[in-house]
Short mmCIF file of C-alpha atoms in Angstrom, two decimals:
data_model
loop_
_atom_site.label_atom_id
_atom_site.label_comp_id
_atom_site.label_asym_id
_atom_site.label_seq_id
_atom_site.Cartn_x
_atom_site.Cartn_y
_atom_site.Cartn_z
CA UNK A 1 -10.32 -19.14 -12.80
CA UNK A 2 -9.70 -15.51 -13.84
CA UNK A 3 -12.48 -13.12 -12.92
CA UNK A 4 -14.70 -11.90 -15.71
CA UNK A 5 -13.97 -8.26 -16.50
CA UNK A 6 -16.88 -5.86 -16.19
CA UNK A 7 -17.68 -3.31 -18.83
CA UNK A 8 -15.97 0.03 -18.47
CA UNK A 9 -16.86 2.75 -17.52
CA UNK A 10 -18.66 1.87 -14.29
CA UNK A 11 -22.27 0.83 -14.45
CA UNK A 12 -24.76 1.54 -11.66
CA UNK A 13 -23.45 -1.30 -9.49
CA UNK A 14 -22.09 0.34 -6.32
CA UNK A 15 -18.45 0.18 -5.32
CA UNK A 16 -18.03 -1.17 -1.80
CA UNK A 17 -15.14 -1.52 0.66
CA UNK A 18 -15.09 -4.38 3.15
CA UNK A 19 -12.77 -6.70 5.01
CA UNK A 20 -11.30 -9.40 2.83
CA UNK A 21 -12.29 -13.03 3.44
CA UNK A 22 -10.68 -16.35 2.58
CA UNK A 23 -13.19 -16.69 -0.27
CA UNK A 24 -11.64 -13.57 -1.85
CA UNK A 25 -8.17 -15.10 -2.21
CA UNK A 26 -8.42 -16.15 -5.89
CA UNK A 27 -9.84 -12.73 -6.81
CA UNK A 28 -7.09 -10.91 -4.91
CA UNK A 29 -4.39 -12.92 -6.67
CA UNK A 30 -6.02 -12.24 -10.03
CA UNK A 31 -6.16 -8.53 -9.20
CA UNK A 32 -2.46 -8.46 -8.28
CA UNK A 33 -1.59 -10.00 -11.65
CA UNK A 34 -3.50 -7.24 -13.46
CA UNK A 35 -2.15 -4.48 -11.23
CA UNK A 36 1.52 -5.41 -11.61
CA UNK A 37 1.61 -6.67 -15.20
CA UNK A 38 3.08 -3.43 -16.55
CA UNK A 39 5.76 -3.34 -13.83
CA UNK A 40 6.91 -6.86 -14.63
CA UNK A 41 6.13 -8.14 -11.14
CA UNK A 42 4.25 -11.38 -10.65
CA UNK A 43 0.93 -12.08 -8.98
CA UNK A 44 0.64 -12.95 -5.31
CA UNK A 45 0.50 -16.70 -4.68
CA UNK A 46 -2.63 -17.83 -2.86
CA UNK A 47 -0.65 -19.12 0.14
CA UNK A 48 0.77 -15.64 0.73
CA UNK A 49 -2.62 -13.94 0.74
CA UNK A 50 -3.97 -16.66 3.00
CA UNK A 51 -1.16 -15.90 5.44
CA UNK A 52 -2.01 -12.19 5.42
CA UNK A 53 -5.66 -12.94 6.17
CA UNK A 54 -4.86 -15.52 8.83
CA UNK A 55 -2.41 -13.37 10.79
CA UNK A 56 -4.52 -10.21 10.91
CA UNK A 57 -7.98 -10.56 9.31
CA UNK A 58 -9.10 -7.13 10.54
CA UNK A 59 -6.32 -5.45 8.55
CA UNK A 60 -7.04 -6.74 5.04
CA UNK A 61 -9.51 -4.87 2.81
CA UNK A 62 -10.96 -5.29 -0.65
CA UNK A 63 -12.83 -2.89 -2.89
CA UNK A 64 -15.48 -4.68 -4.91
CA UNK A 65 -17.60 -3.69 -7.90
CA UNK A 66 -20.31 -6.30 -8.06
CA UNK A 67 -18.48 -9.63 -7.95
CA UNK A 68 -15.16 -8.20 -9.16
CA UNK A 69 -12.35 -7.31 -6.75
CA UNK A 70 -10.84 -4.05 -8.01
CA UNK A 71 -8.70 -3.04 -5.03
CA UNK A 72 -6.86 -4.69 -2.16
CA UNK A 73 -4.73 -3.55 0.75
CA UNK A 74 -2.86 -5.62 3.31
CA UNK A 75 -1.65 -4.45 6.72
CA UNK A 76 -0.33 -5.79 10.00
CA UNK A 77 0.72 -4.37 13.36
CA UNK A 78 4.37 -4.07 14.35
CA UNK A 79 6.53 -2.20 16.84
CA UNK A 80 8.09 1.13 16.03
CA UNK A 81 11.51 -0.27 16.94
CA UNK A 82 11.23 -2.29 13.72
CA UNK A 83 9.00 -0.17 11.48
CA UNK A 84 10.90 3.10 11.96
CA UNK A 85 14.32 1.59 11.20
CA UNK A 86 15.70 0.69 7.75
CA UNK A 87 14.27 -2.59 6.46
CA UNK A 88 13.32 -4.51 3.35
CA UNK A 89 9.84 -5.59 2.30
CA UNK A 90 10.86 -9.25 2.47
CA UNK A 91 12.19 -8.99 6.02
CA UNK A 92 9.49 -6.85 7.62
CA UNK A 93 6.55 -8.71 6.06
CA UNK A 94 7.86 -12.19 6.83
CA UNK A 95 8.29 -12.97 3.15
CA UNK A 96 4.90 -11.47 2.30
CA UNK A 97 2.92 -13.61 4.76
CA UNK A 98 2.53 -10.87 7.43
CA UNK A 99 4.02 -13.36 9.90
CA UNK A 100 5.64 -10.57 11.92
CA UNK A 101 2.23 -9.28 12.96
CA UNK A 102 2.45 -8.24 16.61
CA UNK A 103 -0.87 -7.33 18.25
CA UNK A 104 1.08 -5.52 20.97
CA UNK A 105 2.86 -3.27 18.46
CA UNK A 106 2.22 0.45 18.15
CA UNK A 107 2.21 1.01 14.37
CA UNK A 108 0.15 -0.24 11.47
CA UNK A 109 2.39 -1.38 8.63
CA UNK A 110 1.03 -1.06 5.10
CA UNK A 111 2.53 -3.92 3.13
CA UNK A 112 0.38 -3.70 0.01
CA UNK A 113 -2.07 -1.59 -1.95
CA UNK A 114 -3.05 -2.56 -5.47
CA UNK A 115 -5.75 -1.22 -7.77
CA UNK A 116 -7.13 -2.61 -11.01
CA UNK A 117 -5.61 -0.44 -13.79
CA UNK A 118 -9.00 -0.27 -15.54
CA UNK A 119 -10.52 1.42 -12.47
CA UNK A 120 -7.91 4.09 -11.84
CA UNK A 121 -9.42 7.54 -11.55
CA UNK A 122 -12.29 6.29 -9.38
CA UNK A 123 -10.52 6.96 -6.05
CA UNK A 124 -10.12 3.27 -5.26
CA UNK A 125 -6.74 3.85 -3.62
CA UNK A 126 -8.17 6.71 -1.57
CA UNK A 127 -10.90 4.44 -0.20
CA UNK A 128 -8.27 1.93 0.90
CA UNK A 129 -6.11 4.60 2.55
CA UNK A 130 -9.18 5.87 4.40
CA UNK A 131 -9.83 2.37 5.74
CA UNK A 132 -6.24 2.12 6.94
CA UNK A 133 -6.53 5.40 8.82
CA UNK A 134 -9.82 4.33 10.40
CA UNK A 135 -8.26 1.03 11.49
CA UNK A 136 -5.23 2.83 12.93
CA UNK A 137 -7.50 5.12 14.93
CA UNK A 138 -9.79 2.31 16.12
CA UNK A 139 -6.80 0.35 17.45
CA UNK A 140 -5.29 3.50 19.03
CA UNK A 141 -2.00 3.00 17.16
CA UNK A 142 0.57 5.78 16.81
CA UNK A 143 0.44 5.80 13.05
CA UNK A 144 0.90 4.06 9.73
CA UNK A 145 4.32 3.22 8.28
CA UNK A 146 5.33 1.65 4.98
CA UNK A 147 7.74 1.71 2.07
CA UNK A 148 6.17 3.41 -0.94
CA UNK A 149 7.02 2.71 -4.56
CA UNK A 150 8.65 5.32 -6.80
CA UNK A 151 7.38 4.18 -10.20
CA UNK A 152 8.88 7.00 -12.27
CA UNK A 153 12.28 7.02 -10.52
CA UNK A 154 14.13 5.01 -13.17
CA UNK A 155 12.78 7.11 -16.02
CA UNK A 156 13.63 10.43 -14.35
CA UNK A 157 16.80 9.54 -12.42
CA UNK A 158 19.17 11.23 -14.87
CA UNK A 159 17.10 14.41 -14.71
CA UNK A 160 16.93 14.33 -10.91
CA UNK A 161 20.54 13.32 -10.31
CA UNK A 162 19.97 10.84 -7.47
CA UNK A 163 17.11 8.99 -5.76
CA UNK A 164 17.35 11.39 -2.81
CA UNK A 165 17.09 14.40 -5.12
CA UNK A 166 14.14 12.79 -6.90
CA UNK A 167 12.21 12.49 -3.62
CA UNK A 168 13.08 16.11 -2.75
CA UNK A 169 11.81 17.31 -6.12
CA UNK A 170 8.53 15.46 -5.64
CA UNK A 171 8.15 17.02 -2.19
CA UNK A 172 8.79 20.45 -3.72
CA UNK A 173 6.12 19.69 -6.37
CA UNK A 174 8.68 20.10 -9.16
CA UNK A 175 8.24 16.42 -10.12
CA UNK A 176 5.06 14.40 -9.95
CA UNK A 177 5.29 10.77 -8.90
CA UNK A 178 1.94 8.93 -9.19
CA UNK A 179 2.47 7.14 -5.88
CA UNK A 180 4.49 9.53 -3.70
CA UNK A 181 2.50 12.60 -4.73
CA UNK A 182 -0.69 10.79 -3.72
CA UNK A 183 0.79 9.79 -0.37
CA UNK A 184 1.97 13.32 0.41
CA UNK A 185 -1.53 14.61 -0.30
CA UNK A 186 -2.78 12.06 2.24
CA UNK A 187 -0.68 13.54 5.02
CA UNK A 188 2.27 11.13 4.96
CA UNK A 189 5.73 12.39 5.88
CA UNK A 190 9.01 11.21 4.35
CA UNK A 191 11.38 9.52 6.79
CA UNK A 192 14.01 8.68 4.18
CA UNK A 193 14.82 6.16 1.48
CA UNK A 194 14.90 2.37 1.81
CA UNK A 195 17.44 0.90 -0.65
CA UNK A 196 16.92 -2.69 -1.82
CA UNK A 197 13.43 -2.58 -0.38
CA UNK A 198 11.91 -4.58 -3.22
CA UNK A 199 14.58 -5.58 -5.76
CA UNK A 200 11.99 -6.91 -8.22
CA UNK A 201 10.51 -3.40 -8.61
CA UNK A 202 12.59 -2.31 -11.59
CA UNK A 203 10.76 0.99 -12.13
CA UNK A 204 11.63 2.04 -8.55
CA UNK A 205 15.15 0.60 -8.97
CA UNK A 206 14.51 -1.42 -5.82
CA UNK A 207 14.07 1.73 -3.74
CA UNK A 208 11.12 2.68 -1.59
CA UNK A 209 10.42 5.91 0.24
CA UNK A 210 9.99 5.38 3.99
CA UNK A 211 6.72 7.07 4.95
CA UNK A 212 4.75 7.72 8.12
CA UNK A 213 1.27 9.04 8.94
CA UNK A 214 0.93 10.09 12.57
CA UNK A 215 -2.38 9.42 14.29
CA UNK A 216 -3.49 12.85 15.59
CA UNK A 217 -5.55 11.22 18.35
CA UNK A 218 -2.56 9.46 19.96
CA UNK A 219 0.33 11.07 21.81
CA UNK A 220 3.56 10.87 19.82
CA UNK A 221 6.93 10.29 21.49
CA UNK A 222 9.06 9.02 18.57
#
């Protein structure tokens, strides 16, 4: 059943971040439906979230406000020979099930972050990114890699001229992209563009920006 929505703004109930459990699956799916409604993308099916939790339980986090799940991120470990090359979301995530998780890999791959739209402005995404960085450091991985959405690309493409120029303009702080600008502030570097990364993401025109955060505590040789 859908989760009951809490009153907004936040009451005195604390916001907490913890590892996701199998009991959280319905709440995570409900959250994904709310988070992606405006983008026209569907909710995660329960089987997919179960796969993410089963393959790498340490890498899945939820943000909770009381009994309501208001944020979720999914990760898995993979080798740099895969993560640093062009790829699609479908291929690298094993169809969304995180089935390509490789405990002997050297990078943490961020396959998902979603936040309840009603709780934006409360640094929910920042809490999840912090957990990813802590996990990366605890596992002594070289860094975090993922394909980031570009949710204002379609609307501003004519003004930018091309997807590549759009990314450059965001890096130069001449454009603001709600996702990429946030990631750049968090120390991520642009590796390039990933065409056809997620074709269902109409706002990003299927593109993603290939991003990396390098773990400063681990020697880098890539």
